[in-house]
Short mmCIF file of C-alpha atoms in Angstrom, two decimals:
data_model
loop_
_atom_site.label_atom_id
_atom_site.label_comp_id
_atom_site.label_asym_id
_atom_site.label_seq_id
_atom_site.Cartn_x
_atom_site.Cartn_y
_atom_site.Cartn_z
CA MET A 19 -26.94 -2.32 9.05
CA TRP A 20 -25.01 -5.50 8.32
CA ALA A 21 -25.20 -4.92 4.57
CA GLN A 22 -23.71 -1.45 5.01
CA PHE A 23 -21.05 -2.89 7.33
CA LEU A 24 -20.14 -5.50 4.70
CA ILE A 25 -19.85 -2.87 1.98
CA GLY A 26 -17.61 -0.78 4.23
CA VAL A 27 -15.40 -3.79 5.03
CA LEU A 28 -15.03 -4.72 1.35
CA SER A 29 -14.24 -1.14 0.38
CA LEU A 30 -11.64 -0.84 3.13
CA GLY A 31 -10.26 -4.28 2.26
CA PHE A 32 -9.79 -3.32 -1.38
CA PHE A 33 -8.04 -0.12 -0.33
CA TYR A 34 -5.78 -2.04 2.06
CA THR A 35 -4.87 -4.37 -0.81
CA LEU A 36 -3.78 -1.39 -2.89
CA THR A 37 -1.89 0.02 0.10
CA ALA A 38 0.08 -3.19 0.68
CA LEU A 39 0.72 -4.12 -2.95
CA GLY A 40 3.56 -1.67 -3.55
CA PHE A 41 5.16 -2.37 -0.18
CA SER A 42 5.06 -6.13 -0.74
CA LEU A 43 6.56 -5.92 -4.23
CA ILE A 44 9.42 -3.65 -3.18
CA PHE A 45 10.20 -5.69 -0.07
CA GLY A 46 10.06 -8.99 -1.95
CA VAL A 47 12.44 -7.92 -4.71
CA THR A 48 14.84 -5.64 -2.84
CA HIS A 49 14.51 -6.67 0.85
CA ALA A 50 14.22 -2.94 1.62
CA PHE A 51 11.87 -2.41 4.58
CA ASN A 52 10.34 0.94 3.62
CA LEU A 53 9.13 2.68 6.79
CA ALA A 54 8.33 5.78 4.72
CA HIS A 55 5.65 3.88 2.78
CA GLY A 56 2.70 5.50 4.54
CA GLU A 57 4.20 8.99 4.37
CA LEU A 58 4.63 8.60 0.60
CA ILE A 59 0.96 7.61 0.30
CA VAL A 60 -0.06 10.70 2.27
CA LEU A 61 2.25 12.84 0.11
CA SER A 62 0.50 11.52 -3.00
CA GLY A 63 -2.83 12.36 -1.38
CA TYR A 64 -1.66 15.91 -0.69
CA LEU A 65 -0.55 16.24 -4.31
CA ALA A 66 -4.02 15.19 -5.51
CA TYR A 67 -5.62 17.59 -3.02
CA ALA A 68 -3.47 20.48 -4.26
CA LEU A 69 -4.28 19.74 -7.90
CA MET A 70 -8.01 19.57 -7.18
CA LYS A 71 -8.10 22.69 -5.00
CA GLY A 72 -5.54 24.80 -6.82
CA CYS A 73 -6.12 23.80 -10.44
CA GLY A 74 -9.74 22.64 -10.32
CA TRP A 75 -8.90 19.15 -11.60
CA ALA A 76 -11.31 16.27 -11.32
CA PHE A 77 -10.33 13.36 -9.06
CA TRP A 78 -9.54 10.99 -11.94
CA MET A 79 -7.27 13.59 -13.58
CA THR A 80 -4.96 13.61 -10.56
CA LEU A 81 -4.28 9.86 -10.70
CA PRO A 82 -1.73 9.72 -13.58
CA VAL A 83 0.15 12.76 -12.23
CA CYS A 84 0.39 11.27 -8.73
CA MET A 85 1.45 7.89 -10.12
CA LEU A 86 4.18 9.39 -12.31
CA GLY A 87 5.41 11.74 -9.58
CA LEU A 88 5.67 9.04 -6.91
CA SER A 89 7.27 6.60 -9.34
CA LEU A 90 10.04 9.10 -10.08
CA LEU A 91 10.41 9.80 -6.35
CA LEU A 92 10.72 6.09 -5.56
CA VAL A 93 13.38 5.69 -8.25
CA GLY A 94 15.27 8.49 -6.51
CA ILE A 95 14.92 6.71 -3.17
CA HIS A 96 16.25 3.56 -4.81
CA GLN A 97 19.35 5.47 -5.92
CA LEU A 98 19.76 6.74 -2.36
CA LEU A 99 19.44 3.25 -0.88
CA ASN A 100 22.10 2.00 -3.30
CA ARG A 101 24.61 3.97 -1.24
CA VAL A 102 23.61 2.13 1.93
CA GLY A 103 26.18 -0.39 3.14
CA GLU A 104 25.77 -3.79 4.74
CA PRO A 105 23.76 -5.04 6.54
CA PHE A 106 21.39 -3.65 3.91
CA GLU A 107 18.11 -4.68 5.57
CA LEU A 108 18.94 -2.95 8.86
CA ASN A 109 20.47 0.13 7.27
CA SER A 110 17.55 0.53 4.85
CA LEU A 111 15.23 0.40 7.85
CA VAL A 112 17.09 3.28 9.49
CA MET A 113 17.35 5.22 6.23
CA THR A 114 13.63 4.99 5.41
CA PHE A 115 12.73 5.89 9.00
CA GLY A 116 14.73 9.08 8.50
CA LEU A 117 12.99 9.68 5.18
CA ALA A 118 9.62 9.27 6.92
CA LEU A 119 10.53 11.97 9.44
CA ILE A 120 11.72 14.27 6.65
CA ALA A 121 8.49 13.69 4.69
CA GLN A 122 6.36 14.43 7.75
CA ASN A 123 8.12 17.73 8.41
CA LEU A 124 8.03 18.67 4.73
CA MET A 125 4.27 18.09 4.56
CA LEU A 126 3.84 20.02 7.81
CA PHE A 127 5.75 22.96 6.29
CA LEU A 128 3.89 22.91 2.96
CA PHE A 129 0.34 22.09 4.05
CA GLY A 130 0.22 22.82 7.77
CA ALA A 131 -1.19 20.64 10.54
CA ASP A 132 -4.85 21.03 9.56
CA TYR A 133 -6.81 17.92 8.63
CA ARG A 134 -7.81 17.91 4.96
CA LEU A 135 -10.14 15.66 2.99
CA ILE A 136 -10.43 15.27 -0.76
CA PRO A 137 -14.10 16.09 -1.41
CA SER A 138 -16.48 13.81 -3.25
CA PHE A 139 -18.96 15.69 -5.43
CA ASP A 140 -20.68 12.60 -6.82
CA GLU A 141 -24.08 11.59 -5.54
CA PRO A 142 -24.19 8.22 -3.75
CA VAL A 143 -25.64 5.19 -5.52
CA TRP A 144 -28.41 3.41 -3.64
CA ILE A 145 -28.98 -0.31 -3.93
CA ALA A 146 -32.03 -2.24 -2.85
CA PHE A 147 -30.34 -4.87 -0.67
CA GLN A 148 -31.18 -3.97 2.94
CA GLY A 149 -31.17 -0.30 1.93
CA ALA A 150 -27.36 -0.22 1.95
CA GLN A 151 -25.67 2.79 0.40
CA VAL A 152 -22.74 2.56 -2.01
CA SER A 153 -20.90 5.86 -2.43
CA SER A 154 -18.65 6.94 -5.26
CA THR A 155 -15.67 6.49 -2.93
CA HIS A 156 -16.59 2.82 -2.48
CA LEU A 157 -16.74 2.41 -6.25
CA TRP A 158 -13.38 4.11 -6.73
CA SER A 159 -11.89 1.80 -4.09
CA PHE A 160 -13.20 -1.30 -5.88
CA LEU A 161 -12.16 -0.06 -9.33
CA LEU A 162 -8.64 1.14 -8.52
CA SER A 163 -7.73 -1.83 -6.33
CA CYS A 164 -9.05 -4.46 -8.74
CA THR A 165 -7.40 -2.79 -11.73
CA ALA A 166 -4.02 -2.42 -10.00
CA THR A 167 -4.03 -5.94 -8.54
CA ALA A 168 -5.04 -7.52 -11.85
CA ALA A 169 -2.43 -5.50 -13.74
CA VAL A 170 0.36 -6.52 -11.36
CA PHE A 171 -0.74 -10.15 -11.39
CA LEU A 172 -0.86 -10.31 -15.20
CA MET A 173 2.47 -8.51 -15.48
CA LEU A 174 4.12 -10.98 -13.11
CA HIS A 175 2.69 -14.03 -14.89
CA ARG A 176 2.41 -13.04 -18.55
CA THR A 177 5.52 -10.98 -19.26
CA PHE A 178 9.23 -11.71 -19.28
CA LEU A 179 9.80 -8.76 -16.93
CA GLY A 180 7.32 -10.20 -14.45
CA LYS A 181 8.94 -13.62 -14.54
CA ALA A 182 12.33 -11.99 -13.93
CA LEU A 183 10.88 -10.18 -10.92
CA ARG A 184 9.39 -13.42 -9.59
CA ALA A 185 12.73 -15.19 -10.00
CA THR A 186 14.45 -12.38 -8.10
CA ILE A 187 11.93 -12.68 -5.27
CA GLN A 188 12.29 -16.47 -5.05
CA GLU A 189 16.09 -16.76 -5.22
CA ARG A 190 18.23 -13.73 -5.97
CA GLU A 191 21.53 -15.52 -6.54
CA ALA A 192 20.00 -18.13 -8.82
CA ALA A 193 18.33 -15.36 -10.82
CA ARG A 194 21.69 -13.61 -11.21
CA LEU A 195 23.33 -16.85 -12.40
CA ALA A 196 20.50 -17.30 -14.90
CA GLY A 197 21.41 -13.97 -16.50
CA ILE A 198 18.81 -11.72 -14.87
CA HIS A 199 20.06 -8.22 -14.11
CA VAL A 200 19.11 -8.18 -10.42
CA HIS A 201 20.08 -4.55 -9.87
CA ARG A 202 17.78 -3.53 -12.72
CA MET A 203 14.97 -5.58 -11.23
CA ARG A 204 15.38 -3.67 -7.97
CA LYS A 205 14.98 -0.39 -9.82
CA VAL A 206 11.93 -1.69 -11.69
CA ALA A 207 10.35 -2.83 -8.40
CA PHE A 208 10.76 0.64 -6.92
CA ALA A 209 9.31 2.24 -10.05
CA ILE A 210 6.24 -0.05 -10.07
CA GLY A 211 5.88 0.34 -6.32
CA GLY A 212 5.88 4.11 -6.82
CA LEU A 213 3.06 3.81 -9.36
CA LEU A 214 1.00 1.83 -6.84
CA ILE A 215 1.76 4.27 -4.01
CA GLY A 216 0.81 7.19 -6.23
CA LEU A 217 -2.47 5.47 -7.06
CA ALA A 218 -3.25 4.77 -3.40
CA GLY A 219 -2.63 8.34 -2.24
CA PRO A 220 -5.64 10.13 -3.79
CA LEU A 221 -7.92 7.31 -2.64
CA PHE A 222 -6.47 7.62 0.87
CA GLY A 223 -7.42 11.30 0.78
CA ARG A 224 -11.05 10.38 0.10
CA LEU A 225 -11.30 7.63 2.71
CA ALA A 226 -9.44 9.38 5.55
CA TYR A 227 -8.25 12.82 6.55
CA LEU A 228 -4.86 13.93 5.27
CA HIS A 229 -2.41 15.16 7.88
CA PRO A 230 1.40 14.99 8.10
CA ALA A 231 1.45 12.17 10.67
CA GLY A 232 -1.26 10.12 8.97
CA GLY A 233 1.11 7.74 7.20
CA THR A 234 2.01 5.68 10.25
CA GLU A 235 -1.22 3.68 10.14
CA ALA A 236 -0.84 3.02 6.40
CA THR A 237 2.69 1.68 6.96
CA LEU A 238 1.46 -0.57 9.76
CA VAL A 239 -1.36 -1.88 7.57
CA ALA A 240 1.05 -2.67 4.72
CA ILE A 241 3.41 -4.54 7.07
CA VAL A 242 0.62 -6.59 8.69
CA ILE A 243 -0.91 -7.63 5.36
CA THR A 244 2.47 -8.50 3.83
CA ILE A 245 3.36 -10.71 6.79
CA PHE A 246 -0.12 -12.28 6.75
CA ALA A 247 0.10 -13.15 3.04
CA GLY A 248 3.80 -13.99 2.97
CA VAL A 249 6.40 -12.06 1.01
CA GLY A 250 5.69 -12.24 -2.71
CA HIS A 251 2.25 -13.87 -2.38
CA VAL A 252 0.25 -11.29 -4.30
CA ARG A 253 -2.82 -13.53 -4.60
CA SER A 254 -3.09 -13.72 -0.80
CA LEU A 255 -2.89 -9.98 -0.20
CA TRP A 256 -6.60 -9.45 -0.83
CA VAL A 257 -7.55 -12.14 1.69
CA GLY A 258 -5.28 -10.62 4.32
CA ALA A 259 -6.51 -7.12 3.55
CA CYS A 260 -10.18 -8.05 3.89
CA ALA A 261 -9.49 -10.02 7.09
CA LEU A 262 -7.71 -7.03 8.62
CA ALA A 263 -10.46 -4.66 7.47
CA ALA A 264 -13.12 -6.90 9.03
CA LEU A 265 -11.27 -7.15 12.36
CA GLU A 266 -10.60 -3.41 12.51
CA SER A 267 -14.17 -2.49 11.53
CA GLY A 268 -15.61 -4.97 14.02
CA ALA A 269 -13.42 -3.59 16.81
CA ALA A 270 -14.42 -0.04 15.89
CA LEU A 271 -18.11 -1.01 15.86
CA VAL A 272 -18.02 -2.81 19.21
CA LEU A 273 -15.29 -1.02 21.16
CA GLY A 274 -14.91 2.33 19.40
CA THR A 275 -12.76 3.81 16.65
CA SER A 276 -9.77 4.32 18.95
CA TRP A 277 -9.23 0.52 19.00
CA ARG A 278 -8.54 0.19 15.26
CA GLU A 279 -4.79 0.86 15.44
CA LEU A 280 -4.44 -1.36 18.51
CA VAL A 281 -6.02 -4.27 16.63
CA SER A 282 -3.47 -3.89 13.81
CA ALA A 283 -0.59 -3.76 16.27
CA LEU A 284 -1.78 -6.86 18.13
CA ILE A 285 -2.21 -8.79 14.87
CA LEU A 286 1.33 -7.83 13.85
CA ILE A 287 2.78 -9.09 17.16
CA VAL A 288 0.84 -12.36 16.94
CA LEU A 289 1.94 -12.98 13.34
CA LEU A 290 5.59 -12.29 14.14
CA LEU A 291 5.50 -14.71 17.06
CA TRP A 292 3.39 -17.43 15.46
CA LYS A 293 3.73 -17.34 11.64
CA PRO A 294 6.51 -14.92 10.61
CA HIS A 295 6.73 -16.53 7.15
CA GLY A 296 3.08 -15.85 6.40
CA LEU A 297 -0.19 -17.21 7.70
CA LEU A 298 -1.30 -18.59 4.33
CA VAL A 299 1.95 -20.34 3.39
CA GLY A 300 4.11 -23.09 4.77
CA LYS A 301 7.28 -22.23 6.62
CA ARG A 302 9.55 -23.49 3.86
CA SER A 303 7.43 -22.87 0.83
CA ALA A 304 8.76 -20.67 -1.95
CA PRO A 305 6.90 -17.49 -2.89
CA GLU A 306 4.05 -18.05 -5.31
CA LEU A 307 2.98 -14.86 -7.02
#
């Protein structure tokens, strides 16, 4: 039982890492608080579902299409947010909230209110340890999250583009004085964030039911993990994601599944009151990616 619980927590933690990665990158670079983040993940999941049901595609074939489609959509949202006046943070909050409502109604119109799940046709893999079962969905969660996190980490540390993004996160004005095109970095952050959102969507459709209002929980998860790790602290996202997954799974096991969202909300309130700069970083420390 405990072995199966641990596998479930790790799988959920890896998925939460992938869910928060795009949100954290966009927020760190642009300071845009994207309340439509979860709805965009669900939209990507619906796109994968439609390709699998309508065109007979395999699950892995939907991933590049969803990534490209959501990346282009996020670039379009970036262009829309460029028209937002000051104070940018507050106005972007209102704008993305409106986009979330539009996305919910659009998905309701296109797909209806029925709950849908991306099917898994692969047989589960059994391991000997305590008879715990590892499904293909668990493996996809491990693979996609580890690949995306490693790719983002290496890009941020090994490329000139990544170093420019890190400089923009740490001090925007200093980066501009150093010759970095900050506006271009904002666009790049939205494009990369769209790739990550597009990657998370099909996996979301295998782990949970797709429905138009299902993005709210994903947005809450991304916010909680970003605050836990601190803005720009990519290496801490996995720790925060696994901690949140363990707390939610434990609450669901002991108190029932209806307590999962309440646990996330309570953690968010506690973090905002106690450590708004991040639980794993000092109050005045600069972001370390």
